[in-house]
CSV table of C-alpha atoms in Angstrom, one decimal:
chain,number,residue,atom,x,y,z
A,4,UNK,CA,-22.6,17.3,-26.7
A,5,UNK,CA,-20.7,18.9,-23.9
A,6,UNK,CA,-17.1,17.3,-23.2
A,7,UNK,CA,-17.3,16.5,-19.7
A,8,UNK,CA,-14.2,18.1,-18.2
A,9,UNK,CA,-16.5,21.1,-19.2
A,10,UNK,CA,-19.5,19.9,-17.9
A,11,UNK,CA,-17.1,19.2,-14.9
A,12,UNK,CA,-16.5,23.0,-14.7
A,13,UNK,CA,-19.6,24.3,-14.6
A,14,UNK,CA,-20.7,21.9,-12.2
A,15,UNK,CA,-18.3,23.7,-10.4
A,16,UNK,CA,-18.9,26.9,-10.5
A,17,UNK,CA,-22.5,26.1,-9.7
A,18,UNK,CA,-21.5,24.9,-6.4
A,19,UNK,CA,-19.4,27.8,-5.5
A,20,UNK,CA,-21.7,30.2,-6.5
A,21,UNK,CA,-24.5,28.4,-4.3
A,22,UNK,CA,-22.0,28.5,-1.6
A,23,UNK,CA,-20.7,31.7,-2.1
A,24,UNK,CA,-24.4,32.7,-2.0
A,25,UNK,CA,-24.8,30.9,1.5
A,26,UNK,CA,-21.7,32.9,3.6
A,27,UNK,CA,-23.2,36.1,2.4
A,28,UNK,CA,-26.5,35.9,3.5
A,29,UNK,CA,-24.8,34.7,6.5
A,30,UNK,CA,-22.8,37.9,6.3
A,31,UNK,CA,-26.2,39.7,5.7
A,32,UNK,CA,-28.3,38.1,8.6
A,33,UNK,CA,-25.0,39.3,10.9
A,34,UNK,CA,-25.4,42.9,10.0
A,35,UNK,CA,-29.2,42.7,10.2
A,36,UNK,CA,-29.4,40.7,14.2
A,37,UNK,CA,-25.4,40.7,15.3
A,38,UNK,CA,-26.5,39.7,18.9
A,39,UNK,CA,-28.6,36.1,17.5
A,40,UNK,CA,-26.3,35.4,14.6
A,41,UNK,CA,-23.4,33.7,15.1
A,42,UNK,CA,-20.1,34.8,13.5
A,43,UNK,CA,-18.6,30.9,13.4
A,44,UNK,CA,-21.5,30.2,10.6
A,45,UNK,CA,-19.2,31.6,7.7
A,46,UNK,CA,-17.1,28.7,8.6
A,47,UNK,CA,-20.1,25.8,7.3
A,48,UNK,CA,-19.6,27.2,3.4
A,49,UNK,CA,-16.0,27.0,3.3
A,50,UNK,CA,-15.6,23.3,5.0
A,51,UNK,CA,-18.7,22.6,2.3
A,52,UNK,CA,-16.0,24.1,0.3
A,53,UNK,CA,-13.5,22.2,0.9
A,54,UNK,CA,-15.6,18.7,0.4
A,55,UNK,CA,-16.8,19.6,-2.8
A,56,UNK,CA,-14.7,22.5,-4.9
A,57,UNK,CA,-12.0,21.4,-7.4
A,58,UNK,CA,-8.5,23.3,-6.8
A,59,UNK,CA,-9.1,25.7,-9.3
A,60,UNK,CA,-12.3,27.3,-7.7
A,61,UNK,CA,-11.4,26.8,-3.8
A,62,UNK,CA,-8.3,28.9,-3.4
A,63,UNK,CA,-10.9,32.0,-4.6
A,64,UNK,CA,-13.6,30.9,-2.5
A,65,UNK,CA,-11.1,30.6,0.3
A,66,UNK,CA,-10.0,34.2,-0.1
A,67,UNK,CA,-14.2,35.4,-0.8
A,68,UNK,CA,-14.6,33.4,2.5
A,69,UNK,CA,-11.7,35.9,4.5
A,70,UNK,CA,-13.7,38.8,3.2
A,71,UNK,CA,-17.0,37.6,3.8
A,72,UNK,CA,-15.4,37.0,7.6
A,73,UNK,CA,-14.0,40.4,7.7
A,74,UNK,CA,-17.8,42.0,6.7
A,75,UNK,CA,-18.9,39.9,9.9
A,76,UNK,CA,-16.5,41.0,12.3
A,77,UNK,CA,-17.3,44.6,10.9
A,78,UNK,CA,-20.8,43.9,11.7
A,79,UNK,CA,-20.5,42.4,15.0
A,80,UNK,CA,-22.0,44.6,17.8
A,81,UNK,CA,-18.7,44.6,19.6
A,82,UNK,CA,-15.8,42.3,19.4
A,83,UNK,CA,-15.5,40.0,22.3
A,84,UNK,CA,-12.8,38.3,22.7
A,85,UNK,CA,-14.7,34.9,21.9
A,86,UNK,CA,-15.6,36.4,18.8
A,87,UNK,CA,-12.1,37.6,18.2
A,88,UNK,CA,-10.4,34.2,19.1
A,89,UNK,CA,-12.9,32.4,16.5
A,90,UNK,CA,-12.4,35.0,13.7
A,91,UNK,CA,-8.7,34.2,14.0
A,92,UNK,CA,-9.2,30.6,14.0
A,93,UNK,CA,-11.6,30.9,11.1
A,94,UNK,CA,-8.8,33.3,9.2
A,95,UNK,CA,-6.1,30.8,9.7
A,96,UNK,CA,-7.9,27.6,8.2
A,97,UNK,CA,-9.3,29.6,5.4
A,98,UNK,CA,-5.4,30.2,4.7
A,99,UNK,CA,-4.5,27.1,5.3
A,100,UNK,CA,-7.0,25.8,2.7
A,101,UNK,CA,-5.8,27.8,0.2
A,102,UNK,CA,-2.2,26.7,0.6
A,103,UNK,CA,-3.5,23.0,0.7
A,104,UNK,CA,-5.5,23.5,-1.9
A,105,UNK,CA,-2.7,24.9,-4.2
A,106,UNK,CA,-0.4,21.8,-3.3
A,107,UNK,CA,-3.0,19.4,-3.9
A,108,UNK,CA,-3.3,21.1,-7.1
A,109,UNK,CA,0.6,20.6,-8.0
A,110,UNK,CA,-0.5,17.0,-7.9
A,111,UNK,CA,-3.6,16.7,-9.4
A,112,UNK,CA,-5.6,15.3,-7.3
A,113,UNK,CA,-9.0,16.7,-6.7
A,114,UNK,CA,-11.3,16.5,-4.1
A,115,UNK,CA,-12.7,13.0,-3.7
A,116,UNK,CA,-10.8,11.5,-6.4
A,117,UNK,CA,-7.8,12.2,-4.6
A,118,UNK,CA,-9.4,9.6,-1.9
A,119,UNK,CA,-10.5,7.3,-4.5
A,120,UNK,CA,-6.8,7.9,-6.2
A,121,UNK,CA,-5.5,6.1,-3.0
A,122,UNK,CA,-7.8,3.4,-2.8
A,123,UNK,CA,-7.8,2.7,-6.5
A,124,UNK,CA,-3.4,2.1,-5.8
A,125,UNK,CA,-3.7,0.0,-2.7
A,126,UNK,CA,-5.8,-2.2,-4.8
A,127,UNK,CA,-3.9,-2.5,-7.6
A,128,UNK,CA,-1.3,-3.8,-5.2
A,129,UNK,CA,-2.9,-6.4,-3.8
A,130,UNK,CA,-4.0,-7.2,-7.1
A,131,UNK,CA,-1.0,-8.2,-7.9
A,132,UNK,CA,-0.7,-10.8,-4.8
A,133,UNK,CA,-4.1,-12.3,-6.1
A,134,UNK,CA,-3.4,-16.2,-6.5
A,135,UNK,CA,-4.5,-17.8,-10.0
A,136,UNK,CA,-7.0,-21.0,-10.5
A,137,UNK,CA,-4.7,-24.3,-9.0
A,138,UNK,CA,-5.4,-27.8,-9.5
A,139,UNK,CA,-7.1,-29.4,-6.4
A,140,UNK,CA,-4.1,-30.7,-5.2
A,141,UNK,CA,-2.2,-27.3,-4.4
A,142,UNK,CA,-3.2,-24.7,-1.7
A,143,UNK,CA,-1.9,-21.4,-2.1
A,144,UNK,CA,-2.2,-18.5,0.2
A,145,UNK,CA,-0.7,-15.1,0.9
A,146,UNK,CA,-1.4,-12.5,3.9
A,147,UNK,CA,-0.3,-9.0,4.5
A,148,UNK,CA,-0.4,-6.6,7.0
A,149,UNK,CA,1.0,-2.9,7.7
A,150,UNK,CA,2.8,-0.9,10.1
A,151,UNK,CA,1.0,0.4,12.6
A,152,UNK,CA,-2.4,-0.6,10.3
A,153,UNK,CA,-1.6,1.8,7.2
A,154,UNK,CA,-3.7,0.6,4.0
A,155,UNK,CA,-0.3,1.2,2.4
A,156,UNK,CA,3.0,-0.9,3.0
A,157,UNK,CA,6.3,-1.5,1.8
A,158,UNK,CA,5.6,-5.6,1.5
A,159,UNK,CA,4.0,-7.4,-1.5
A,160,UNK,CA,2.7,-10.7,-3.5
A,161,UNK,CA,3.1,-11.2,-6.8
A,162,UNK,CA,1.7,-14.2,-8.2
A,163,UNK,CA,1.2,-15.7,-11.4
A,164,UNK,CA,0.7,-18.9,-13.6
A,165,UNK,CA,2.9,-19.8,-16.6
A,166,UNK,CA,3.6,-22.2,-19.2
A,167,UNK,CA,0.1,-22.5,-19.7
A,168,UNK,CA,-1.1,-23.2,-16.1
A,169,UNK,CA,1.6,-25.8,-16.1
A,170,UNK,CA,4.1,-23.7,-13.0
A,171,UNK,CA,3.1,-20.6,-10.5
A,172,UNK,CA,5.3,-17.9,-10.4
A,173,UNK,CA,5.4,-16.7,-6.8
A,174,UNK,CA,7.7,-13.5,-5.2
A,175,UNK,CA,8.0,-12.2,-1.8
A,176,UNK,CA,8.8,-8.6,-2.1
A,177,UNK,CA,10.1,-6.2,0.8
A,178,UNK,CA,10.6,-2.5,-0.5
A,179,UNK,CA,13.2,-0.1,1.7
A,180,UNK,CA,11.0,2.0,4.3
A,181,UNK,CA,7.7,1.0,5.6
A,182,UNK,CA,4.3,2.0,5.9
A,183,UNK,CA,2.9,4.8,3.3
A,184,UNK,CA,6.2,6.1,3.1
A,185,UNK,CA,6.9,2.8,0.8
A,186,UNK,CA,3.4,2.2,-0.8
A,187,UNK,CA,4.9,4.7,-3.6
A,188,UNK,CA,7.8,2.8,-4.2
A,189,UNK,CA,6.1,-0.7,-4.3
A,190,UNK,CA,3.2,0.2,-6.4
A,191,UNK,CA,5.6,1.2,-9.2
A,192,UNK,CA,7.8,-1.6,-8.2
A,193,UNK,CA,5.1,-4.3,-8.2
A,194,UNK,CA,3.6,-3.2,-11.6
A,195,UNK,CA,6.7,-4.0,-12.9
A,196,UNK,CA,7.9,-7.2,-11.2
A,197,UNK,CA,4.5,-8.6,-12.3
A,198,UNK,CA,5.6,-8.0,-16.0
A,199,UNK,CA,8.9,-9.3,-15.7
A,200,UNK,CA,7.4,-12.7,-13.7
A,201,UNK,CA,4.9,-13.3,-16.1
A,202,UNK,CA,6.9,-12.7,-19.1
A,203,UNK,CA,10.8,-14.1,-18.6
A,204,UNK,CA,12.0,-17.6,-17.9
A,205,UNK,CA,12.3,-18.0,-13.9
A,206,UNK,CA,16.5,-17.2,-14.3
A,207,UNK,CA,16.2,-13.7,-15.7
A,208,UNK,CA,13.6,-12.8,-13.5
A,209,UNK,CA,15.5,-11.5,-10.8
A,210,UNK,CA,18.1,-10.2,-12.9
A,211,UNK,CA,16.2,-8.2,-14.8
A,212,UNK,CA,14.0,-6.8,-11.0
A,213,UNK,CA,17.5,-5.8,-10.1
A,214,UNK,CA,18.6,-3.5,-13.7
A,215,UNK,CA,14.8,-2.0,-13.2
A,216,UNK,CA,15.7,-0.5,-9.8
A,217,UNK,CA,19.0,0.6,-10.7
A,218,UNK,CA,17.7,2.7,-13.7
A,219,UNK,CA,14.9,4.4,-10.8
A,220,UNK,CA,17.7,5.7,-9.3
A,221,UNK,CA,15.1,5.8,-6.3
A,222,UNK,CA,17.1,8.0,-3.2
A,223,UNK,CA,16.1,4.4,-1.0
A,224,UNK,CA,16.1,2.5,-4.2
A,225,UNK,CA,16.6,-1.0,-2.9
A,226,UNK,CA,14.6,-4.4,-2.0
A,227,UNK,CA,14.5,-7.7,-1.0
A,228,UNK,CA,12.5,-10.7,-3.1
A,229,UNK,CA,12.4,-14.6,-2.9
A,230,UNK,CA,11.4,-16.0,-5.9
A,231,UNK,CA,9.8,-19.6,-6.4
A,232,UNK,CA,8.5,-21.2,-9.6
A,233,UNK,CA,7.2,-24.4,-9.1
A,234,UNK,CA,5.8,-27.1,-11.8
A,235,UNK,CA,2.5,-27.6,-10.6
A,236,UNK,CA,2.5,-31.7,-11.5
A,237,UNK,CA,5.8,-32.7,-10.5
A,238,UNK,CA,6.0,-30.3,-7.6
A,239,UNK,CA,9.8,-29.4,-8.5
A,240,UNK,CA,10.5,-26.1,-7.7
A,241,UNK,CA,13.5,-23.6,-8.3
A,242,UNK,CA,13.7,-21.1,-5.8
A,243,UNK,CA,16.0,-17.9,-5.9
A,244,UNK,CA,16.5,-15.0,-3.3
A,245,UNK,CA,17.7,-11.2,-3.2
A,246,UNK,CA,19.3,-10.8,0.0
A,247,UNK,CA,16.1,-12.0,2.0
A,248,UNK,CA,15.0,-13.7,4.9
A,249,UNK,CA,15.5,-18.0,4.2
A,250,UNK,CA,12.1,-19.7,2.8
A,251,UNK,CA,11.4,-22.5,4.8
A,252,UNK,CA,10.3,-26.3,3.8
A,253,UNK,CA,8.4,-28.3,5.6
A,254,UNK,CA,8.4,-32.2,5.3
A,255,UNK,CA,5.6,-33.9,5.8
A,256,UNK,CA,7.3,-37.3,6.2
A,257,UNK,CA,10.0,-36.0,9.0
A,258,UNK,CA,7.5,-33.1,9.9
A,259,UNK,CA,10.4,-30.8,10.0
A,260,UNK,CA,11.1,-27.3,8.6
A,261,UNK,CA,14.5,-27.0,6.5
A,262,UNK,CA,15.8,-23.2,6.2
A,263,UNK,CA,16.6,-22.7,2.0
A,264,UNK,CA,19.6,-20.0,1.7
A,265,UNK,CA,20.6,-19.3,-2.3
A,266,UNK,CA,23.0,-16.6,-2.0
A,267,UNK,CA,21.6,-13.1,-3.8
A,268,UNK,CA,22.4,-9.3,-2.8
A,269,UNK,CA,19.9,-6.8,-2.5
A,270,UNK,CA,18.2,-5.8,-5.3
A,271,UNK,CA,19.0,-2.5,-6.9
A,272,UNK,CA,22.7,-2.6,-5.5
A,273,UNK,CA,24.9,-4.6,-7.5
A,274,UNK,CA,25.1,-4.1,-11.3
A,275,UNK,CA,25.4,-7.4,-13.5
A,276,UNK,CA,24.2,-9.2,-10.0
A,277,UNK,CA,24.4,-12.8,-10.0
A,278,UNK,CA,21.4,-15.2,-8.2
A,279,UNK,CA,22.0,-18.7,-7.0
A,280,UNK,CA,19.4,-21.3,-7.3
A,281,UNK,CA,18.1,-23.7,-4.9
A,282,UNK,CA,16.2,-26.9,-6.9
A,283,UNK,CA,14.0,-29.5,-4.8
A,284,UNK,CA,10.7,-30.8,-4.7
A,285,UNK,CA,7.5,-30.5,-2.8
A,286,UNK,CA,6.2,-33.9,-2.4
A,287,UNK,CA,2.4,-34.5,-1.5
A,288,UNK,CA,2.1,-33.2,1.9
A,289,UNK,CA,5.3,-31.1,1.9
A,290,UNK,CA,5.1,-27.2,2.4
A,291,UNK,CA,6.9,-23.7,1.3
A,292,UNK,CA,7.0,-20.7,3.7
A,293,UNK,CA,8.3,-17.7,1.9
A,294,UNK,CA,7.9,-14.4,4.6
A,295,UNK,CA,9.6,-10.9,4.7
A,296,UNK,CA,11.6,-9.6,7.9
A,297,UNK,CA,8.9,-7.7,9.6
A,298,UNK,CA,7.5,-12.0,10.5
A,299,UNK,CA,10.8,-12.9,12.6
A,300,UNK,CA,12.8,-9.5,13.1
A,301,UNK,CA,12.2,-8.0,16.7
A,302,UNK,CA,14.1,-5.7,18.5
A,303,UNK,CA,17.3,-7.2,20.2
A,304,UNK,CA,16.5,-10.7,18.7
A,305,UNK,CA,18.8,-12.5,16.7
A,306,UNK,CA,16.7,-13.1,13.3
A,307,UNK,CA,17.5,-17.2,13.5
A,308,UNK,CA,15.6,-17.0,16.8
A,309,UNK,CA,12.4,-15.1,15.0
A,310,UNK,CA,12.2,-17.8,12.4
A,311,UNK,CA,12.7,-20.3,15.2
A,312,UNK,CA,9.5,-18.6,17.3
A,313,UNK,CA,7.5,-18.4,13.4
A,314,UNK,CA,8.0,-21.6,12.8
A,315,UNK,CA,6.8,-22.8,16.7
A,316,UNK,CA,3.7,-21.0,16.0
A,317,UNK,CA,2.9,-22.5,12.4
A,318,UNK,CA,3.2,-25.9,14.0
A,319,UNK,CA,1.0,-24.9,16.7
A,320,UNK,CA,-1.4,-23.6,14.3
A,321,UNK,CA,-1.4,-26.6,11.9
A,322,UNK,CA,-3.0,-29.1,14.4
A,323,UNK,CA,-5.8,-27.3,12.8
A,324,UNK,CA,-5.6,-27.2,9.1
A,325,UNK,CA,-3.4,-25.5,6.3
A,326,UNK,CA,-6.1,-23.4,4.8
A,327,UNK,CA,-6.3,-20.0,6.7
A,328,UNK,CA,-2.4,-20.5,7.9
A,329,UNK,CA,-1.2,-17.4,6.3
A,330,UNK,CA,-3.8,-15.0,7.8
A,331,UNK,CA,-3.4,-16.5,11.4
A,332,UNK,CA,0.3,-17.0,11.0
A,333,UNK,CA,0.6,-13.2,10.1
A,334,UNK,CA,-1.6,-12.8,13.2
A,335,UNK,CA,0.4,-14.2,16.1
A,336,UNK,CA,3.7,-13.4,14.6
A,337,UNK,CA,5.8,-10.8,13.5
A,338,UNK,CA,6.2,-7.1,15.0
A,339,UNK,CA,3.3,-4.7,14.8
A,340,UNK,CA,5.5,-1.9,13.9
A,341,UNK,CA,7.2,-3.6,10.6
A,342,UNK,CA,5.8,-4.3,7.0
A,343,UNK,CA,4.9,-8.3,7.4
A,344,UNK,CA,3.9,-10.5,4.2
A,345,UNK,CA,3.3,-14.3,4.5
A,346,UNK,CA,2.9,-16.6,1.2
A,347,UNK,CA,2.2,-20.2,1.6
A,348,UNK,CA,2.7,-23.0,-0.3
A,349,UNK,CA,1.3,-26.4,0.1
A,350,UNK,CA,0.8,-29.8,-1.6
A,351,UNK,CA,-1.8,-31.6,-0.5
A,352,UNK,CA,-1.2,-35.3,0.3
């Protein structure tokens, strides 16, 4: 049986030979009728080239490609300066494939899976943010969006049941930087806080988040997080923050929003950091908002008056109903060019 990194390779091969095969009877039907042969058709082998050639093959097609160009420029019944112009445009992508090609190599990622490789980490993301089987009487949801509509963003959900289904685990994560530039950072950082949730008691949980990104030793190696753990049949909750934006509870027999501030510093600051907890309860038709900056920071607004214009809009939205809240809060809030994530949390009365 043929391993199939092997099998891999001379799939390979096969394809450059085919295309290989293709720019020189291009080159061919140039020298044969220069005049009805156009010199720009070398280019369809190496874009095919490009689609389908693993890094080890494409750099040496690339460079067969520059010579089969310079055969058809040799063969071309003049050179116009058309023909010249497209030559040099064909010689400098051909180049520039080869030096892509030899980066992309550097990081091993190959030619669709390096698509798929992307995809494959966005998920895993919002894997993390995916909300385990409640009991009837709870409704939990989370929304995220991106900066400027990136599939990759600095903001995450993790959430998770523990003591045997008895509490959900729930954080609120905002990574430094936004956009691709901190999908990186909070892949490797959601991974982890999805370990520590689901496997410490709710006190050492954001303790331990904050040792984990001092030993990264990232260059922007710090975050925010709010952490909640709530006991699913008493609705008592404990709810800790990292230098993040004040969750917000809503109670349904005054039908006003309460700002919760434990003090916390940023995560992966402060060595031997210290977390303060905030205890209270959700009774039946009470309510947890737990958001990151990008929902109430705006230019030249004070952050107070954000949460004050979040807040507006989630009671105009609630004359509706609670389910959907998060994805139309998310919606009508927030600034388009920040990382903005949304959990809710709701008892049902």
């Amino acid at each position: 049986m043929i391993p199939a990194g092997r099998r891999w390779a001379r799939t390979d091969v096969g394809i450059a030979c085919v295309l290989a095969a293709t720019a020189a009877a291009v080159v061919v039907g140039i020298a044969l009728n220069p005049a009805d042969v156009p010199v720009n058709l070398v280019f369809l082998p190496l874009v095919l080239g490009i689609l389908f050639l693993s890094n080890r093959v494409l750099p040496w097609f690339a460079l067969f490609v520059i010579v089969a160009l310079s055969l058809a420029a040799f063969f071309q019944d003049g050179l116009t300066p058309r023909v010249g112009v497209a030559l040099s445009v064909m010689y400098g992508v051909a180049v520039l494939v080869i030096v892509l090609s030899l980066r992309r190599g550097q990081i091993g990622v190959g030619p669709f899976r390096g698509q798929s490789m992307l995809v494959d980490l966005r998920d895993r993301i919002l894997a993390q943010g995916e909300i385990p089987a409640l009991p009837d009487s709870w409704l939990v949801e989370s929304a995220l969006t991106s900066a400027g509509g990136s599939p990759f963003a600095g903001d995450f959900v993790v959430a998770t049941s523990g003591d045997h289904g008895r509490r959900i685990e729930l954080v609120v994560v905002d990574v430094s930087g936004k956009g691709e530039a901190a999908g990186t950072r909070a892949l490797q950082l959601s991974g982890a806080m999805g370990g520590l949730v689901a496997a410490l008691p709710p006190y050492r949980f954001l303790p331990a988040a904050n040792d984990y990104l001092l030993q990264r030793a990232w260059e922007e190696g710090f975050a925010t997080a709010v952490h909640v753990s709530v006991d699913l049949a008493t609705g008592v909750f404990e709810l800790r923050s990292a230098g993040h934006p004040p969750a917000v509870q809503r109670e349904a027999g005054s039908g006003r929003w309460r700002p919760l501030r434990p003090d916390g510093p940023v995560l992966g600051i402060v060595e031997d950091a210290e977390f303060a907890c905030h205890r209270g309860r959700l009774a039946p038709g009470d309510s947890l908002l737990l958001y990151t900056d990008g929902m109430v920071e705006e230019p030249r607004r004070d952050i107070d008056l954000g949460i004050d214009h979040m807040l507006g809009e989630a009671e105009s939205l609630l004359r509706g109903s609670w389910d959907g809240l998060a994805r139309r809060l998310v919606a009508a809030v927030g600034s388009p060019d920040d990382d903005r994530a949304l959990l809710v949390v709701h008892r049902r009365p």
